[in-house]
Coordinates of C-alpha atoms in Angstrom, one line a residue:
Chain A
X1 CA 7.2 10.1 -15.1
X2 CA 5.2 6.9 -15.4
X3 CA 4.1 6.5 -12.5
X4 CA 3.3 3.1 -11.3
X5 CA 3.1 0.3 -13.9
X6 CA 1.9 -3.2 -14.2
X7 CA 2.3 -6.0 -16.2
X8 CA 0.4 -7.4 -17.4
X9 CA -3.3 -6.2 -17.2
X10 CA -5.7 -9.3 -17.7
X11 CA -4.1 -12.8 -17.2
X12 CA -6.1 -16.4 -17.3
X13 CA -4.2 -19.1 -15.5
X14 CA -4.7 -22.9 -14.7
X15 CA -4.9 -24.2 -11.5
X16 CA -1.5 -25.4 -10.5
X17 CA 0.2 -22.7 -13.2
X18 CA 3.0 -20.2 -11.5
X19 CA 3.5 -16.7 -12.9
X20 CA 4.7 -13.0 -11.7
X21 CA 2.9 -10.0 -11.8
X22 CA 5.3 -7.3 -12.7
X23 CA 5.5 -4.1 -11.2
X24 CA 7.5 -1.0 -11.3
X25 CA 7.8 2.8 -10.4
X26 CA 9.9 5.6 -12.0
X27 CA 10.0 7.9 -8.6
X28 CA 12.7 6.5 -6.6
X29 CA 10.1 5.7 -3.8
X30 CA 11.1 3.4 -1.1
X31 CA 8.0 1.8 0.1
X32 CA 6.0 -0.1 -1.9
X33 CA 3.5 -3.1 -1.3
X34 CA 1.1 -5.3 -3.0
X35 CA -2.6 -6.0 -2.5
X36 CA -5.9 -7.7 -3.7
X37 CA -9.1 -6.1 -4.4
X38 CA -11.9 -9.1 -4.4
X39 CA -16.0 -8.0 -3.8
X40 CA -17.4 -6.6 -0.8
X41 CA -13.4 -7.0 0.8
X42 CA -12.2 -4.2 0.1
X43 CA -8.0 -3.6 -0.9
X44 CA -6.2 -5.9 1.4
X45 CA -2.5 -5.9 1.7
X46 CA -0.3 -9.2 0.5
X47 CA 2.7 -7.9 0.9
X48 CA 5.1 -4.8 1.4
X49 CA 9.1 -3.7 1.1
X50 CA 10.0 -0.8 2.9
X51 CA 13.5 -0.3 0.4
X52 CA 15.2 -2.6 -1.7
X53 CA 16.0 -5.9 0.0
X54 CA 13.9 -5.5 2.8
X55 CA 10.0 -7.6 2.3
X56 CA 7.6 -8.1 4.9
X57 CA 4.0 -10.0 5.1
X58 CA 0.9 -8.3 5.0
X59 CA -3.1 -9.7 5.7
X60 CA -3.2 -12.0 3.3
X61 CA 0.5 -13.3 2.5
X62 CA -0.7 -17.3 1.7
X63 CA 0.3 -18.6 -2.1
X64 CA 2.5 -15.3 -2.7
X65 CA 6.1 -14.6 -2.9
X66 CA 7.8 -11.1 -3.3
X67 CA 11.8 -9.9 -3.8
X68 CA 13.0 -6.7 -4.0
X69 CA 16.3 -6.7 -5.4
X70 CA 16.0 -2.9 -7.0
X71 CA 14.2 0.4 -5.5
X72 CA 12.1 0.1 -8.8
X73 CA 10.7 -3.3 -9.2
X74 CA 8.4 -5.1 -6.9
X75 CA 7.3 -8.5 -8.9
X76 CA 4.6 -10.4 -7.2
X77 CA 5.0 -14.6 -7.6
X78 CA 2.3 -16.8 -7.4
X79 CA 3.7 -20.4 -6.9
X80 CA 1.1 -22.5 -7.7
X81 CA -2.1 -20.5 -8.6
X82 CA -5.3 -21.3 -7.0
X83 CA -9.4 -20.5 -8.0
X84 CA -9.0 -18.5 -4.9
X85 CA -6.7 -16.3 -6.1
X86 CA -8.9 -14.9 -8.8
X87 CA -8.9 -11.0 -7.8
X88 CA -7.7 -7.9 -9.3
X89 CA -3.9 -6.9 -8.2
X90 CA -2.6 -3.6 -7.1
X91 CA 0.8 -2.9 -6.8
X92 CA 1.5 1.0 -4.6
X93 CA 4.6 3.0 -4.2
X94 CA 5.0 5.8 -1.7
X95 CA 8.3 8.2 -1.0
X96 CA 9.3 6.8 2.5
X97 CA 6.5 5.0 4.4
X98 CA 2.8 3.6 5.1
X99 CA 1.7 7.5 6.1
X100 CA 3.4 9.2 2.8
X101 CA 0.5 9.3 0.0
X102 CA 0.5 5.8 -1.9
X103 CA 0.2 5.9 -5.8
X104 CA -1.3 2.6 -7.1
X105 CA -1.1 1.2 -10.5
X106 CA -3.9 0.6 -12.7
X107 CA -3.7 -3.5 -11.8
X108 CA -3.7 -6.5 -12.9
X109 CA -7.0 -8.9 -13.2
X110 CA -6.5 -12.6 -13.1
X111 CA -8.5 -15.3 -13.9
X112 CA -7.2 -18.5 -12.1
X113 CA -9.7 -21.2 -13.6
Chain B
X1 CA -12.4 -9.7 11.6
X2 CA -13.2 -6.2 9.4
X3 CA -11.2 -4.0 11.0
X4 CA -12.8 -0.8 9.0
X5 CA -16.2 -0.8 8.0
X6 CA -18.3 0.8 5.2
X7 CA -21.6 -0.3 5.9
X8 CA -23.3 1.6 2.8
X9 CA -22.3 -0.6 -0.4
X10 CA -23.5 2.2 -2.0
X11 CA -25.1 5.9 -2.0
X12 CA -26.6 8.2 -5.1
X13 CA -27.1 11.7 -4.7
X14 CA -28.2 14.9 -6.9
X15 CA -25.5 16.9 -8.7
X16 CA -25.2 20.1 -6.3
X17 CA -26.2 18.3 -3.0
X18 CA -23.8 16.8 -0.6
X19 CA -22.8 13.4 -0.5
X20 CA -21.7 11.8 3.0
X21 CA -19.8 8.7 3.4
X22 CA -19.4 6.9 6.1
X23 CA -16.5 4.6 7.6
X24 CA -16.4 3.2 11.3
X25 CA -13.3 1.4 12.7
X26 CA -12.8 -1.3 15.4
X27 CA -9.0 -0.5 16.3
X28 CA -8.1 2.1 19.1
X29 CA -4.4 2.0 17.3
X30 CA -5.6 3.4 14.3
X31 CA -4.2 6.8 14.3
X32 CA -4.1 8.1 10.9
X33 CA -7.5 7.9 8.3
X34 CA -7.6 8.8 4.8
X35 CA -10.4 8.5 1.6
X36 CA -8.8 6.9 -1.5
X37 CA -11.2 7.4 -5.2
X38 CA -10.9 4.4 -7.6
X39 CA -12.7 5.1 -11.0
X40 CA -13.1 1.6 -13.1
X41 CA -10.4 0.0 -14.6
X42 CA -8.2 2.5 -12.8
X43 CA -6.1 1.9 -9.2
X44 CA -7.4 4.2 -6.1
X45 CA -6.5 7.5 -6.0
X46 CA -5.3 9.5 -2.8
X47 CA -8.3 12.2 -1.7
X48 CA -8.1 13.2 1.7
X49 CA -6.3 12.2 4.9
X50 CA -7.1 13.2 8.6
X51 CA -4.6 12.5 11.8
X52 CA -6.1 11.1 15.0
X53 CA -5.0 14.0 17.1
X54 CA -7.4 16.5 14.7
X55 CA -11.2 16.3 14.3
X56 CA -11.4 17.7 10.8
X57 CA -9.4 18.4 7.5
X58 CA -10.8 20.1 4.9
X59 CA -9.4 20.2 1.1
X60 CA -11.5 22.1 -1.1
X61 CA -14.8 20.5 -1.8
X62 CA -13.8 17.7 0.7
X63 CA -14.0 17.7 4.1
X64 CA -13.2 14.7 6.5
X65 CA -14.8 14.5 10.0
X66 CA -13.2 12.3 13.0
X67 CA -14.9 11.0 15.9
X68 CA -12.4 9.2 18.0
X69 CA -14.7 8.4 20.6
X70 CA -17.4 6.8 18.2
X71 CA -14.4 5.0 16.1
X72 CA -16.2 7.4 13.5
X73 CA -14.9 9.1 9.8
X74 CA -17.2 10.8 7.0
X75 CA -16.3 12.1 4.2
X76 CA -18.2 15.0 2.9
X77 CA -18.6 16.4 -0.8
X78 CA -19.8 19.5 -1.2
X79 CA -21.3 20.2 -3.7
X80 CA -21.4 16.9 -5.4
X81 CA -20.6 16.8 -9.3
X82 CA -20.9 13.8 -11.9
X83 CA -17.2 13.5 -11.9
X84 CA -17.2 12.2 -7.9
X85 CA -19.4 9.2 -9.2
X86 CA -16.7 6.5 -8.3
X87 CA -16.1 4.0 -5.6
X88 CA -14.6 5.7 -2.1
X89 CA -12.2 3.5 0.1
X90 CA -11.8 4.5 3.7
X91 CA -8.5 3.6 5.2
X92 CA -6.6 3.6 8.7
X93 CA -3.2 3.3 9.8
X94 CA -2.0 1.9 12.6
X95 CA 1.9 3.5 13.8
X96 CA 2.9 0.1 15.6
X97 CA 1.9 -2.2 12.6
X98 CA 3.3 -0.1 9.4
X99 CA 0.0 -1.8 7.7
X100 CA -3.1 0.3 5.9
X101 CA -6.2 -1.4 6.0
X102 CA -8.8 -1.0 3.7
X103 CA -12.6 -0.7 3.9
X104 CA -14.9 -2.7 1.6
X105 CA -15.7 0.4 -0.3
X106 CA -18.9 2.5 -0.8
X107 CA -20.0 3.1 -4.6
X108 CA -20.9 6.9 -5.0
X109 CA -23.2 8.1 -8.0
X110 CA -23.7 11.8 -8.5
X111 CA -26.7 12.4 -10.5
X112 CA -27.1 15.3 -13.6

């Protein structure tokens, strides 16, 4: 098994730009989610999908959009990228819910200049 | 508003000797905890977990300590080794949001 990946693993991006942060997971979990890790904050959560079809907002949901149109891909969209952005991205997977151990990818860092 | 706290950005400690981390929380709904590791370049790793309704959990050289009353969770390493030098997250759960928040993270160095 893979794990969780993520694609891709540094990315520079102009203000205004759009992009998706790919991620996916080989263990037929159902939950999985998205946060940021910026300094001195902490992991906060974006946002989350409890099974395919089914998204829901996290802390931090502003300037991000999610789908889940398969139990193995969770793609993170930023619409119109912003300096404030600028964080390092980690997508987590776990079997059935929040309590169930989370296995994170290794991220994505992005530069939004 | 930082709804779990890490107040020590970071702690060093001699290889043998026990580390203690500390994590304090604001939310009474919190009512499951748990330690995550994250080595550089690498996502956070699942370490320990504790459930409100215990006071301790113990996993090997890890051992987790809850103080409901205090809003109060350490983590304990004993004994330390080199390979523990990473950054620890605390984290808490509440059953009525579905949502795990994170603390700011306390960088641990275990030294030779």
């Amino acid at each position: 098994n893979a794990g969780v990946t993520q694609t891709p693993k540094f990315q520079v991006l102009k203000t205004g730009q759009s992009m998706t942060l790919q991620c996916a997971q080989d263990m037929n979990h159902e939950y999985m989610s998205w946060y940021r890790q910026d300094p001195g904050m902490g992991l906060r959560l974006i946002h989350y999908s409890v099974g395919a079809g089914i998204t829901d907002q996290g802390e931090v949901p502003n300037g991000y959009n999610v789908s889940r149109s398969t139990t193995e891909d969770f793609p993170l969209r930023l619409l119109s990228a912003a300096p404030s952005q600028t964080s390092v991205y980690f997508c987590a997977s776990s079997a059935s819910g929040i309590t169930d151990t989370q296995y994170f990818g290794p991220g994505t860092r992005l530069t939004v200049l | 508003d930082q709804q779990v706290k890490q107040n020590s950005p970071s702690l060093s400690v001699q290889e043998g000797r026990i580390s203690i981390l500390n994590c304090d929380y604001t939310n009474s709904m919190f009512d499951y905890f748990l330690w995550y590791k994250k080595y550089p370049a690498e996502g956070p790793t699942f370490l320990i977990s504790i459930s409100s309704i215990k006071d301790k959990n113990e996993d090997g050289r890890f051992t987790v300590f809850l103080n409901k009353s205090a809003k109060h969770l350490s983590l304990h390493i004993v004994p330390s080794q080199p390979g523990d030098s990473a950054v620890y997250f605390c984290a808490a759960i509440s059953g009525n949001t579905g949502k795990l928040i994170f603390g700011q993270g306390t960088t641990l160095q275990v030294k030779p």
